[in-house]
Short mmCIF file of N, CA, C and O in Angstrom, two decimals:
data_model
loop_
_atom_site.label_atom_id
_atom_site.label_comp_id
_atom_site.label_asym_id
_atom_site.label_seq_id
_atom_site.Cartn_x
_atom_site.Cartn_y
_atom_site.Cartn_z
N GLY A 240 -2.64 -1.68 -8.37
CA GLY A 240 -3.24 -0.40 -8.64
C GLY A 240 -4.25 0.00 -7.59
O GLY A 240 -4.34 1.17 -7.22
N LEU A 241 -5.01 -0.97 -7.10
CA LEU A 241 -6.04 -0.68 -6.09
C LEU A 241 -5.41 -0.09 -4.84
O LEU A 241 -5.87 0.93 -4.30
N LEU A 242 -4.36 -0.71 -4.36
CA LEU A 242 -3.72 -0.27 -3.12
C LEU A 242 -3.22 1.17 -3.24
O LEU A 242 -3.52 2.01 -2.40
N GLU A 243 -2.46 1.45 -4.28
CA GLU A 243 -1.93 2.80 -4.45
C GLU A 243 -3.03 3.81 -4.75
O GLU A 243 -2.97 4.95 -4.31
N GLY A 244 -4.05 3.39 -5.48
CA GLY A 244 -5.16 4.29 -5.78
C GLY A 244 -5.88 4.74 -4.53
O GLY A 244 -6.23 5.93 -4.40
N ILE A 245 -6.12 3.84 -3.60
CA ILE A 245 -6.81 4.21 -2.37
C ILE A 245 -5.92 5.11 -1.51
O ILE A 245 -6.40 6.08 -0.91
N VAL A 246 -4.64 4.81 -1.46
CA VAL A 246 -3.72 5.67 -0.71
C VAL A 246 -3.69 7.06 -1.34
O VAL A 246 -3.73 8.08 -0.64
N ASP A 247 -3.65 7.14 -2.67
CA ASP A 247 -3.67 8.44 -3.35
C ASP A 247 -4.95 9.21 -3.01
O ASP A 247 -4.89 10.42 -2.74
N LEU A 248 -6.09 8.53 -3.04
CA LEU A 248 -7.36 9.19 -2.68
C LEU A 248 -7.34 9.67 -1.23
O LEU A 248 -7.80 10.78 -0.93
N ALA A 249 -6.82 8.85 -0.34
CA ALA A 249 -6.76 9.22 1.07
C ALA A 249 -5.86 10.45 1.27
O ALA A 249 -6.23 11.37 2.01
N ILE A 250 -4.72 10.49 0.60
CA ILE A 250 -3.85 11.66 0.70
C ILE A 250 -4.61 12.90 0.24
O ILE A 250 -4.58 13.94 0.91
N GLY A 251 -5.29 12.80 -0.88
CA GLY A 251 -6.07 13.94 -1.38
C GLY A 251 -7.14 14.39 -0.41
O GLY A 251 -7.32 15.58 -0.15
N LYS A 252 -7.87 13.43 0.16
CA LYS A 252 -8.94 13.77 1.10
C LYS A 252 -8.39 14.38 2.38
O LYS A 252 -8.91 15.38 2.88
N PHE A 253 -7.31 13.79 2.94
CA PHE A 253 -6.74 14.34 4.16
C PHE A 253 -6.05 15.68 3.92
O PHE A 253 -5.86 16.46 4.85
N ALA A 254 -5.67 15.96 2.67
CA ALA A 254 -5.12 17.26 2.31
C ALA A 254 -6.24 18.25 1.97
O ALA A 254 -5.96 19.38 1.57
N ASP A 255 -7.48 17.81 2.12
CA ASP A 255 -8.67 18.63 1.89
C ASP A 255 -8.84 19.04 0.43
O ASP A 255 -9.29 20.13 0.12
N LEU A 256 -8.44 18.13 -0.47
CA LEU A 256 -8.66 18.36 -1.90
C LEU A 256 -9.94 17.66 -2.32
O LEU A 256 -10.25 16.58 -1.83
N ASP A 257 -10.65 18.23 -3.23
CA ASP A 257 -11.83 17.59 -3.80
C ASP A 257 -11.39 16.34 -4.55
O ASP A 257 -10.34 16.32 -5.19
N ILE A 258 -12.19 15.30 -4.47
CA ILE A 258 -11.84 14.02 -5.09
C ILE A 258 -11.63 14.15 -6.61
O ILE A 258 -10.90 13.38 -7.21
N HIS A 259 -12.24 15.16 -7.21
CA HIS A 259 -12.10 15.37 -8.65
C HIS A 259 -11.03 16.41 -9.00
O HIS A 259 -10.84 16.73 -10.16
N ASP A 260 -10.34 16.91 -7.99
CA ASP A 260 -9.29 17.91 -8.19
C ASP A 260 -8.03 17.22 -8.69
O ASP A 260 -7.49 16.35 -8.01
N ALA A 261 -7.55 17.60 -9.82
CA ALA A 261 -6.37 16.96 -10.43
C ALA A 261 -5.11 17.17 -9.60
O ALA A 261 -4.14 16.42 -9.76
N ARG A 262 -5.11 18.15 -8.70
CA ARG A 262 -3.89 18.40 -7.92
C ARG A 262 -3.52 17.21 -7.05
O ARG A 262 -2.33 16.97 -6.81
N GLY A 263 -4.50 16.45 -6.60
CA GLY A 263 -4.19 15.24 -5.81
C GLY A 263 -3.38 14.26 -6.63
O GLY A 263 -2.36 13.73 -6.17
N ALA A 264 -3.82 14.01 -7.86
CA ALA A 264 -3.09 13.09 -8.74
C ALA A 264 -1.73 13.66 -9.13
O ALA A 264 -0.74 12.91 -9.25
N ILE A 265 -1.66 14.97 -9.29
CA ILE A 265 -0.39 15.61 -9.63
C ILE A 265 0.62 15.39 -8.51
O ILE A 265 1.79 15.08 -8.75
N LEU A 266 0.16 15.51 -7.27
CA LEU A 266 1.06 15.34 -6.13
C LEU A 266 1.54 13.90 -5.94
O LEU A 266 2.67 13.66 -5.55
N THR A 267 0.68 12.94 -6.22
CA THR A 267 1.01 11.55 -5.90
C THR A 267 1.47 10.71 -7.09
O THR A 267 1.98 9.61 -6.88
N ALA A 268 1.33 11.21 -8.30
CA ALA A 268 1.59 10.39 -9.50
C ALA A 268 2.98 9.76 -9.51
O ALA A 268 3.14 8.62 -9.91
N HIS A 269 3.98 10.48 -9.07
CA HIS A 269 5.35 9.97 -9.15
C HIS A 269 5.97 9.73 -7.79
O HIS A 269 7.19 9.56 -7.69
N MET A 270 5.13 9.67 -6.76
CA MET A 270 5.65 9.38 -5.42
C MET A 270 5.90 7.88 -5.29
O MET A 270 5.05 7.08 -5.64
N ALA A 271 7.05 7.53 -4.73
CA ALA A 271 7.32 6.14 -4.37
C ALA A 271 6.48 5.80 -3.14
O ALA A 271 6.05 6.69 -2.40
N TRP A 272 6.26 4.51 -2.93
CA TRP A 272 5.42 4.07 -1.81
C TRP A 272 5.87 4.63 -0.46
O TRP A 272 5.04 5.12 0.31
N PRO A 273 7.17 4.58 -0.10
CA PRO A 273 7.56 5.11 1.21
C PRO A 273 7.19 6.59 1.39
O PRO A 273 6.77 6.99 2.47
N LEU A 274 7.33 7.38 0.34
CA LEU A 274 6.96 8.78 0.43
C LEU A 274 5.45 8.94 0.61
O LEU A 274 4.99 9.76 1.42
N LYS A 275 4.67 8.15 -0.11
CA LYS A 275 3.21 8.20 0.06
C LYS A 275 2.83 7.88 1.51
O LYS A 275 1.98 8.55 2.10
N MET A 276 3.47 6.87 2.08
CA MET A 276 3.16 6.50 3.46
C MET A 276 3.57 7.61 4.43
O MET A 276 2.84 7.91 5.38
N ASP A 277 4.71 8.25 4.19
CA ASP A 277 5.15 9.36 5.04
C ASP A 277 4.17 10.53 4.96
O ASP A 277 3.80 11.11 5.99
N VAL A 278 3.75 10.88 3.75
CA VAL A 278 2.81 11.99 3.57
C VAL A 278 1.47 11.65 4.22
O VAL A 278 0.90 12.47 4.96
N LEU A 279 0.97 10.45 3.99
CA LEU A 279 -0.30 10.03 4.57
C LEU A 279 -0.24 10.09 6.09
O LEU A 279 -1.12 10.67 6.75
N GLU A 280 0.80 9.52 6.67
CA GLU A 280 0.93 9.50 8.13
C GLU A 280 1.05 10.92 8.70
O GLU A 280 0.47 11.24 9.74
N THR A 281 1.79 11.79 8.03
CA THR A 281 1.95 13.16 8.51
C THR A 281 0.63 13.92 8.45
O THR A 281 0.28 14.65 9.39
N LEU A 282 -0.12 13.76 7.36
CA LEU A 282 -1.43 14.40 7.27
C LEU A 282 -2.35 13.93 8.39
O LEU A 282 -3.02 14.73 9.06
N ILE A 283 -2.36 12.63 8.63
CA ILE A 283 -3.22 12.08 9.68
C ILE A 283 -2.78 12.58 11.05
O ILE A 283 -3.62 12.96 11.88
N THR A 284 -1.49 12.63 11.30
CA THR A 284 -0.98 13.12 12.58
C THR A 284 -1.39 14.57 12.81
O THR A 284 -1.78 14.94 13.92
N GLU A 285 -1.32 15.38 11.77
CA GLU A 285 -1.73 16.79 11.89
C GLU A 285 -3.22 16.94 12.17
O GLU A 285 -3.63 17.86 12.86
N LEU A 286 -4.02 16.03 11.63
CA LEU A 286 -5.48 16.11 11.80
C LEU A 286 -5.97 15.45 13.08
O LEU A 286 -7.10 15.66 13.50
N MET A 287 -5.13 14.62 13.71
CA MET A 287 -5.56 13.83 14.86
C MET A 287 -6.12 14.64 16.03
O MET A 287 -7.09 14.22 16.65
N PRO A 288 -5.53 15.79 16.37
CA PRO A 288 -6.12 16.54 17.49
C PRO A 288 -7.59 16.90 17.25
O PRO A 288 -8.40 16.89 18.17
N GLU A 289 -7.93 17.21 16.02
CA GLU A 289 -9.31 17.57 15.69
C GLU A 289 -10.19 16.33 15.46
O GLU A 289 -11.39 16.37 15.68
N PHE A 290 -9.56 15.24 15.01
CA PHE A 290 -10.29 14.01 14.69
C PHE A 290 -9.60 12.83 15.38
O PHE A 290 -8.85 12.08 14.76
N PRO A 291 -9.86 12.62 16.69
CA PRO A 291 -9.15 11.58 17.44
C PRO A 291 -9.36 10.17 16.90
O PRO A 291 -8.53 9.29 17.14
N GLN A 292 -10.42 9.93 16.15
CA GLN A 292 -10.65 8.59 15.59
C GLN A 292 -9.56 8.20 14.60
O GLN A 292 -9.40 7.03 14.28
N LEU A 293 -8.78 9.17 14.13
CA LEU A 293 -7.68 8.87 13.21
C LEU A 293 -6.54 8.13 13.90
O LEU A 293 -5.66 7.60 13.23
N ALA A 294 -6.55 8.08 15.22
CA ALA A 294 -5.49 7.39 15.96
C ALA A 294 -5.39 5.92 15.58
O ALA A 294 -4.31 5.32 15.68
N LYS A 295 -6.48 5.34 15.12
CA LYS A 295 -6.42 3.92 14.74
C LYS A 295 -5.57 3.68 13.49
O LYS A 295 -5.25 2.54 13.18
N PHE A 296 -5.17 4.75 12.80
CA PHE A 296 -4.29 4.57 11.65
C PHE A 296 -3.01 3.87 12.07
O PHE A 296 -2.61 2.88 11.46
N ASN A 297 -2.36 4.38 13.12
CA ASN A 297 -1.07 3.82 13.54
C ASN A 297 -1.19 2.41 14.11
O ASN A 297 -0.31 1.59 13.90
N THR A 298 -2.27 2.13 14.81
CA THR A 298 -2.39 0.83 15.47
C THR A 298 -2.96 -0.25 14.58
O THR A 298 -2.59 -1.42 14.71
N THR A 299 -3.83 0.11 13.66
CA THR A 299 -4.55 -0.89 12.87
C THR A 299 -4.25 -0.80 11.37
O THR A 299 -3.89 -1.79 10.75
N ILE A 300 -4.39 0.37 10.81
CA ILE A 300 -4.35 0.51 9.34
C ILE A 300 -2.94 0.52 8.79
O ILE A 300 -2.66 -0.13 7.77
N LYS A 301 -2.03 1.19 9.43
CA LYS A 301 -0.65 1.25 8.93
C LYS A 301 -0.03 -0.16 8.82
O LYS A 301 0.58 -0.48 7.79
N PRO A 302 -0.20 -1.04 9.84
CA PRO A 302 0.32 -2.40 9.68
C PRO A 302 -0.35 -3.17 8.54
O PRO A 302 0.31 -3.95 7.85
N LEU A 303 -1.64 -2.93 8.31
CA LEU A 303 -2.32 -3.58 7.18
C LEU A 303 -1.75 -3.11 5.85
O LEU A 303 -1.54 -3.91 4.93
N LEU A 304 -1.49 -1.81 5.74
CA LEU A 304 -0.91 -1.27 4.51
C LEU A 304 0.50 -1.82 4.28
O LEU A 304 0.86 -2.15 3.15
N LYS A 305 1.26 -1.93 5.35
CA LYS A 305 2.63 -2.48 5.22
C LYS A 305 2.58 -3.92 4.72
O LYS A 305 3.31 -4.29 3.80
N ARG A 306 1.73 -4.72 5.32
CA ARG A 306 1.61 -6.13 4.91
C ARG A 306 1.14 -6.24 3.46
O ARG A 306 1.67 -7.04 2.68
N ALA A 307 0.16 -5.43 3.09
CA ALA A 307 -0.35 -5.45 1.72
C ALA A 307 0.73 -5.05 0.72
O ALA A 307 0.88 -5.68 -0.33
N GLN A 308 1.50 -4.03 1.05
CA GLN A 308 2.55 -3.59 0.14
C GLN A 308 3.66 -4.62 0.01
O GLN A 308 4.19 -4.85 -1.07
N GLU A 309 4.01 -5.28 1.11
CA GLU A 309 5.03 -6.33 1.04
C GLU A 309 4.57 -7.47 0.14
O GLU A 309 5.34 -7.99 -0.68
N GLY A 310 3.31 -7.86 0.26
CA GLY A 310 2.76 -8.91 -0.60
C GLY A 310 2.73 -8.47 -2.05
O GLY A 310 3.08 -9.24 -2.95
N ARG A 311 2.29 -7.24 -2.27
CA ARG A 311 2.25 -6.69 -3.63
C ARG A 311 3.64 -6.73 -4.25
O ARG A 311 3.81 -7.14 -5.40
N ASN A 312 4.64 -6.33 -3.49
CA ASN A 312 6.01 -6.31 -4.02
C ASN A 312 6.48 -7.71 -4.39
O ASN A 312 7.17 -7.89 -5.39
N ARG A 313 6.13 -8.71 -3.57
CA ARG A 313 6.53 -10.09 -3.89
C ARG A 313 5.93 -10.54 -5.22
O ARG A 313 6.54 -11.31 -5.96
N ILE A 314 4.73 -10.08 -5.52
CA ILE A 314 4.05 -10.51 -6.74
C ILE A 314 4.48 -9.68 -7.96
O ILE A 314 4.69 -10.21 -9.04
N VAL A 315 4.64 -8.38 -7.77
CA VAL A 315 4.88 -7.48 -8.90
C VAL A 315 6.34 -7.43 -9.32
O VAL A 315 6.65 -7.45 -10.50
N HIS A 316 7.24 -7.35 -8.36
CA HIS A 316 8.66 -7.16 -8.69
C HIS A 316 9.35 -8.51 -8.91
O HIS A 316 9.15 -9.45 -8.17
N GLY A 317 10.14 -8.56 -9.95
CA GLY A 317 10.86 -9.78 -10.28
C GLY A 317 10.32 -10.42 -11.54
O GLY A 317 9.40 -9.93 -12.17
N ALA A 318 10.92 -11.52 -11.91
CA ALA A 318 10.55 -12.23 -13.14
C ALA A 318 9.78 -13.50 -12.80
O ALA A 318 10.17 -14.25 -11.92
N TRP A 319 8.70 -13.71 -13.52
CA TRP A 319 7.90 -14.92 -13.36
C TRP A 319 8.50 -16.05 -14.18
O TRP A 319 9.04 -15.82 -15.26
N GLY A 320 8.38 -17.24 -13.68
CA GLY A 320 8.80 -18.43 -14.42
C GLY A 320 7.77 -19.53 -14.24
O GLY A 320 6.94 -19.49 -13.33
N TYR A 321 7.82 -20.50 -15.12
CA TYR A 321 6.91 -21.64 -15.01
C TYR A 321 7.60 -22.85 -15.59
O TYR A 321 8.03 -22.84 -16.75
N GLU A 322 7.76 -23.87 -14.75
CA GLU A 322 8.41 -25.09 -15.21
C GLU A 322 7.88 -26.28 -14.41
O GLU A 322 7.70 -26.19 -13.19
N ASN A 323 7.60 -27.36 -15.12
CA ASN A 323 7.09 -28.58 -14.50
C ASN A 323 5.86 -28.34 -13.62
O ASN A 323 5.72 -28.90 -12.54
N GLY A 324 4.99 -27.47 -14.10
CA GLY A 324 3.74 -27.20 -13.39
C GLY A 324 3.87 -26.30 -12.16
O GLY A 324 2.93 -26.18 -11.39
N ILE A 325 5.02 -25.67 -11.98
CA ILE A 325 5.24 -24.81 -10.82
C ILE A 325 5.58 -23.40 -11.29
O ILE A 325 6.52 -23.19 -12.05
N ALA A 326 4.78 -22.43 -10.79
CA ALA A 326 5.06 -21.02 -11.06
C ALA A 326 6.07 -20.53 -10.03
O ALA A 326 6.00 -20.90 -8.85
N THR A 327 7.04 -19.73 -10.48
CA THR A 327 8.07 -19.21 -9.58
C THR A 327 8.29 -17.72 -9.84
O THR A 327 7.91 -17.19 -10.89
N LYS A 328 8.90 -17.08 -8.86
CA LYS A 328 9.31 -15.68 -8.98
C LYS A 328 10.80 -15.59 -8.72
O LYS A 328 11.28 -16.08 -7.70
N LEU A 329 11.52 -14.98 -9.63
CA LEU A 329 12.93 -14.68 -9.44
C LEU A 329 13.00 -13.23 -8.97
O LEU A 329 12.47 -12.34 -9.62
N ARG A 330 13.62 -13.04 -7.83
CA ARG A 330 13.80 -11.69 -7.30
C ARG A 330 15.28 -11.45 -7.08
O ARG A 330 16.01 -12.35 -6.69
N ALA A 331 15.69 -10.22 -7.32
CA ALA A 331 17.08 -9.85 -7.11
C ALA A 331 17.13 -8.55 -6.32
O ALA A 331 16.32 -7.66 -6.52
N THR A 332 18.08 -8.47 -5.40
CA THR A 332 18.37 -7.23 -4.70
C THR A 332 19.86 -6.98 -4.81
O THR A 332 20.65 -7.93 -4.94
N ALA A 333 20.24 -5.72 -4.78
CA ALA A 333 21.66 -5.37 -4.92
C ALA A 333 22.00 -4.26 -3.93
O ALA A 333 22.53 -3.23 -4.30
N ARG A 334 21.67 -4.49 -2.68
CA ARG A 334 22.01 -3.52 -1.64
C ARG A 334 23.28 -4.00 -0.94
O ARG A 334 23.22 -4.76 0.01
N GLY A 335 24.41 -3.55 -1.46
CA GLY A 335 25.70 -3.97 -0.92
C GLY A 335 26.23 -5.24 -1.55
O GLY A 335 27.43 -5.42 -1.70
N LYS A 336 25.34 -6.14 -1.92
CA LYS A 336 25.73 -7.40 -2.54
C LYS A 336 24.54 -7.91 -3.34
O LYS A 336 23.39 -7.78 -2.92
N LEU A 337 24.83 -8.51 -4.50
CA LEU A 337 23.76 -9.08 -5.32
C LEU A 337 23.25 -10.35 -4.67
O LEU A 337 24.02 -11.25 -4.35
N ARG A 338 21.94 -10.40 -4.46
CA ARG A 338 21.29 -11.59 -3.91
C ARG A 338 20.10 -11.92 -4.79
O ARG A 338 19.31 -11.04 -5.14
N THR A 339 19.97 -13.19 -5.13
CA THR A 339 18.83 -13.63 -5.91
C THR A 339 18.11 -14.76 -5.18
O THR A 339 18.73 -15.53 -4.44
N THR A 340 16.81 -14.82 -5.40
CA THR A 340 16.01 -15.91 -4.85
C THR A 340 15.01 -16.35 -5.91
O THR A 340 14.55 -15.54 -6.72
N ILE A 341 14.71 -17.62 -5.90
CA ILE A 341 13.64 -18.16 -6.73
C ILE A 341 12.69 -18.87 -5.79
O ILE A 341 13.07 -19.81 -5.10
N LEU A 342 11.46 -18.37 -5.74
CA LEU A 342 10.47 -18.93 -4.83
C LEU A 342 9.24 -19.39 -5.60
O LEU A 342 8.80 -18.72 -6.54
N PRO A 343 8.66 -20.51 -5.20
CA PRO A 343 7.40 -20.94 -5.82
C PRO A 343 6.27 -20.01 -5.42
O PRO A 343 6.28 -19.44 -4.32
N VAL A 344 5.31 -19.83 -6.32
CA VAL A 344 4.14 -18.99 -6.04
C VAL A 344 2.91 -19.83 -6.36
O VAL A 344 2.76 -20.34 -7.47
N THR A 345 2.04 -19.95 -5.37
CA THR A 345 0.83 -20.75 -5.54
C THR A 345 -0.40 -19.84 -5.69
O THR A 345 -0.33 -18.64 -5.37
N ILE A 346 -1.48 -20.42 -6.11
CA ILE A 346 -2.74 -19.68 -6.16
C ILE A 346 -3.11 -19.20 -4.76
O ILE A 346 -3.58 -18.07 -4.58
N ALA A 347 -2.85 -20.00 -3.75
CA ALA A 347 -3.12 -19.59 -2.37
C ALA A 347 -2.30 -18.36 -1.99
O ALA A 347 -2.80 -17.47 -1.28
N ASP A 348 -1.04 -18.30 -2.45
CA ASP A 348 -0.22 -17.11 -2.20
C ASP A 348 -0.85 -15.87 -2.82
O ASP A 348 -0.93 -14.82 -2.19
N LEU A 349 -1.28 -16.00 -4.07
CA LEU A 349 -1.91 -14.87 -4.76
C LEU A 349 -3.21 -14.46 -4.07
O LEU A 349 -3.48 -13.27 -3.91
N ASP A 350 -4.00 -15.45 -3.66
CA ASP A 350 -5.25 -15.15 -2.93
C ASP A 350 -4.96 -14.39 -1.64
O ASP A 350 -5.66 -13.43 -1.31
N ALA A 351 -3.93 -14.81 -0.91
CA ALA A 351 -3.59 -14.17 0.36
C ALA A 351 -3.18 -12.71 0.14
O ALA A 351 -3.61 -11.82 0.88
N VAL A 352 -2.37 -12.46 -0.86
CA VAL A 352 -1.94 -11.09 -1.16
C VAL A 352 -3.14 -10.24 -1.56
O VAL A 352 -3.30 -9.10 -1.10
N THR A 353 -4.01 -10.80 -2.39
CA THR A 353 -5.21 -10.08 -2.81
C THR A 353 -6.09 -9.72 -1.63
O THR A 353 -6.59 -8.60 -1.52
N LEU A 354 -6.27 -10.67 -0.71
CA LEU A 354 -7.06 -10.39 0.49
C LEU A 354 -6.41 -9.32 1.36
O LEU A 354 -7.10 -8.44 1.90
N ASP A 355 -5.10 -9.38 1.52
CA ASP A 355 -4.40 -8.36 2.31
C ASP A 355 -4.57 -6.98 1.70
O ASP A 355 -4.80 -6.00 2.43
N ILE A 356 -4.47 -6.88 0.39
CA ILE A 356 -4.65 -5.60 -0.29
C ILE A 356 -6.08 -5.11 -0.09
O ILE A 356 -6.31 -3.93 0.22
N GLY A 357 -7.05 -5.99 -0.24
CA GLY A 357 -8.45 -5.61 -0.05
C GLY A 357 -8.74 -5.15 1.37
O GLY A 357 -9.42 -4.14 1.57
N ARG A 358 -8.21 -5.87 2.35
CA ARG A 358 -8.42 -5.49 3.76
C ARG A 358 -7.80 -4.12 4.05
O ARG A 358 -8.40 -3.28 4.71
N ALA A 359 -6.58 -3.92 3.59
CA ALA A 359 -5.89 -2.65 3.85
C ALA A 359 -6.62 -1.49 3.17
O ALA A 359 -6.83 -0.44 3.78
N GLY A 360 -7.01 -1.70 1.93
CA GLY A 360 -7.71 -0.64 1.20
C GLY A 360 -9.04 -0.30 1.84
O GLY A 360 -9.38 0.87 2.01
N ALA A 361 -9.80 -1.32 2.23
CA ALA A 361 -11.10 -1.08 2.87
C ALA A 361 -10.93 -0.38 4.21
O ALA A 361 -11.69 0.55 4.53
N ALA A 362 -9.95 -0.79 5.00
CA ALA A 362 -9.72 -0.16 6.30
C ALA A 362 -9.34 1.31 6.15
O ALA A 362 -9.85 2.16 6.88
N LEU A 363 -8.47 1.60 5.19
CA LEU A 363 -8.07 3.00 4.98
C LEU A 363 -9.26 3.81 4.49
O LEU A 363 -9.50 4.92 4.96
N TRP A 364 -10.02 3.27 3.57
CA TRP A 364 -11.15 4.03 3.03
C TRP A 364 -12.21 4.26 4.11
O TRP A 364 -12.81 5.33 4.18
N LYS A 365 -12.42 3.29 4.99
CA LYS A 365 -13.36 3.50 6.10
C LYS A 365 -12.88 4.62 7.02
O LYS A 365 -13.69 5.37 7.55
N LEU A 366 -11.57 4.72 7.20
CA LEU A 366 -11.04 5.81 8.00
C LEU A 366 -11.30 7.15 7.31
O LEU A 366 -11.68 8.12 7.96
N VAL A 367 -11.12 7.19 5.99
CA VAL A 367 -11.35 8.42 5.24
C VAL A 367 -12.80 8.87 5.36
O VAL A 367 -13.08 10.05 5.58
N VAL A 368 -13.72 7.94 5.22
CA VAL A 368 -15.15 8.32 5.23
C VAL A 368 -15.76 8.22 6.63
O VAL A 368 -16.96 8.42 6.79
N ASN A 369 -14.89 7.91 7.64
CA ASN A 369 -15.30 7.88 9.04
C ASN A 369 -16.42 6.88 9.30
O ASN A 369 -17.43 7.19 9.91
N LYS A 370 -16.24 5.65 8.84
CA LYS A 370 -17.24 4.58 9.07
C LYS A 370 -16.68 3.54 10.00
O LYS A 370 -15.56 3.21 10.00
#
């Protein structure tokens, strides 16, 4: 929730909406992650001539957001299991062919994903508030 919430706020701010304006939430409530990233990047690209400091989005922040989202997906999507003291995630994809994987998940894995989400969110928010 933190990751998508900060992206939603950033979209609203770069679209010049007041943080309390419900239209920001209306626009982003049902957007899938790829669409949110496309909208965010397009808004930033349009604003870059006036605000050159936004250029660091592509070089620094976008890769952080991608990494955070990939980690989030590994944790959120799929079925959790627990057997013999080992937590696992069952994931399935069906793009052309059904593929399943069962991977162990450790506390260190969860910590790493949490840190990636925090870093990405903080970096994006610093860009929004120009810090």
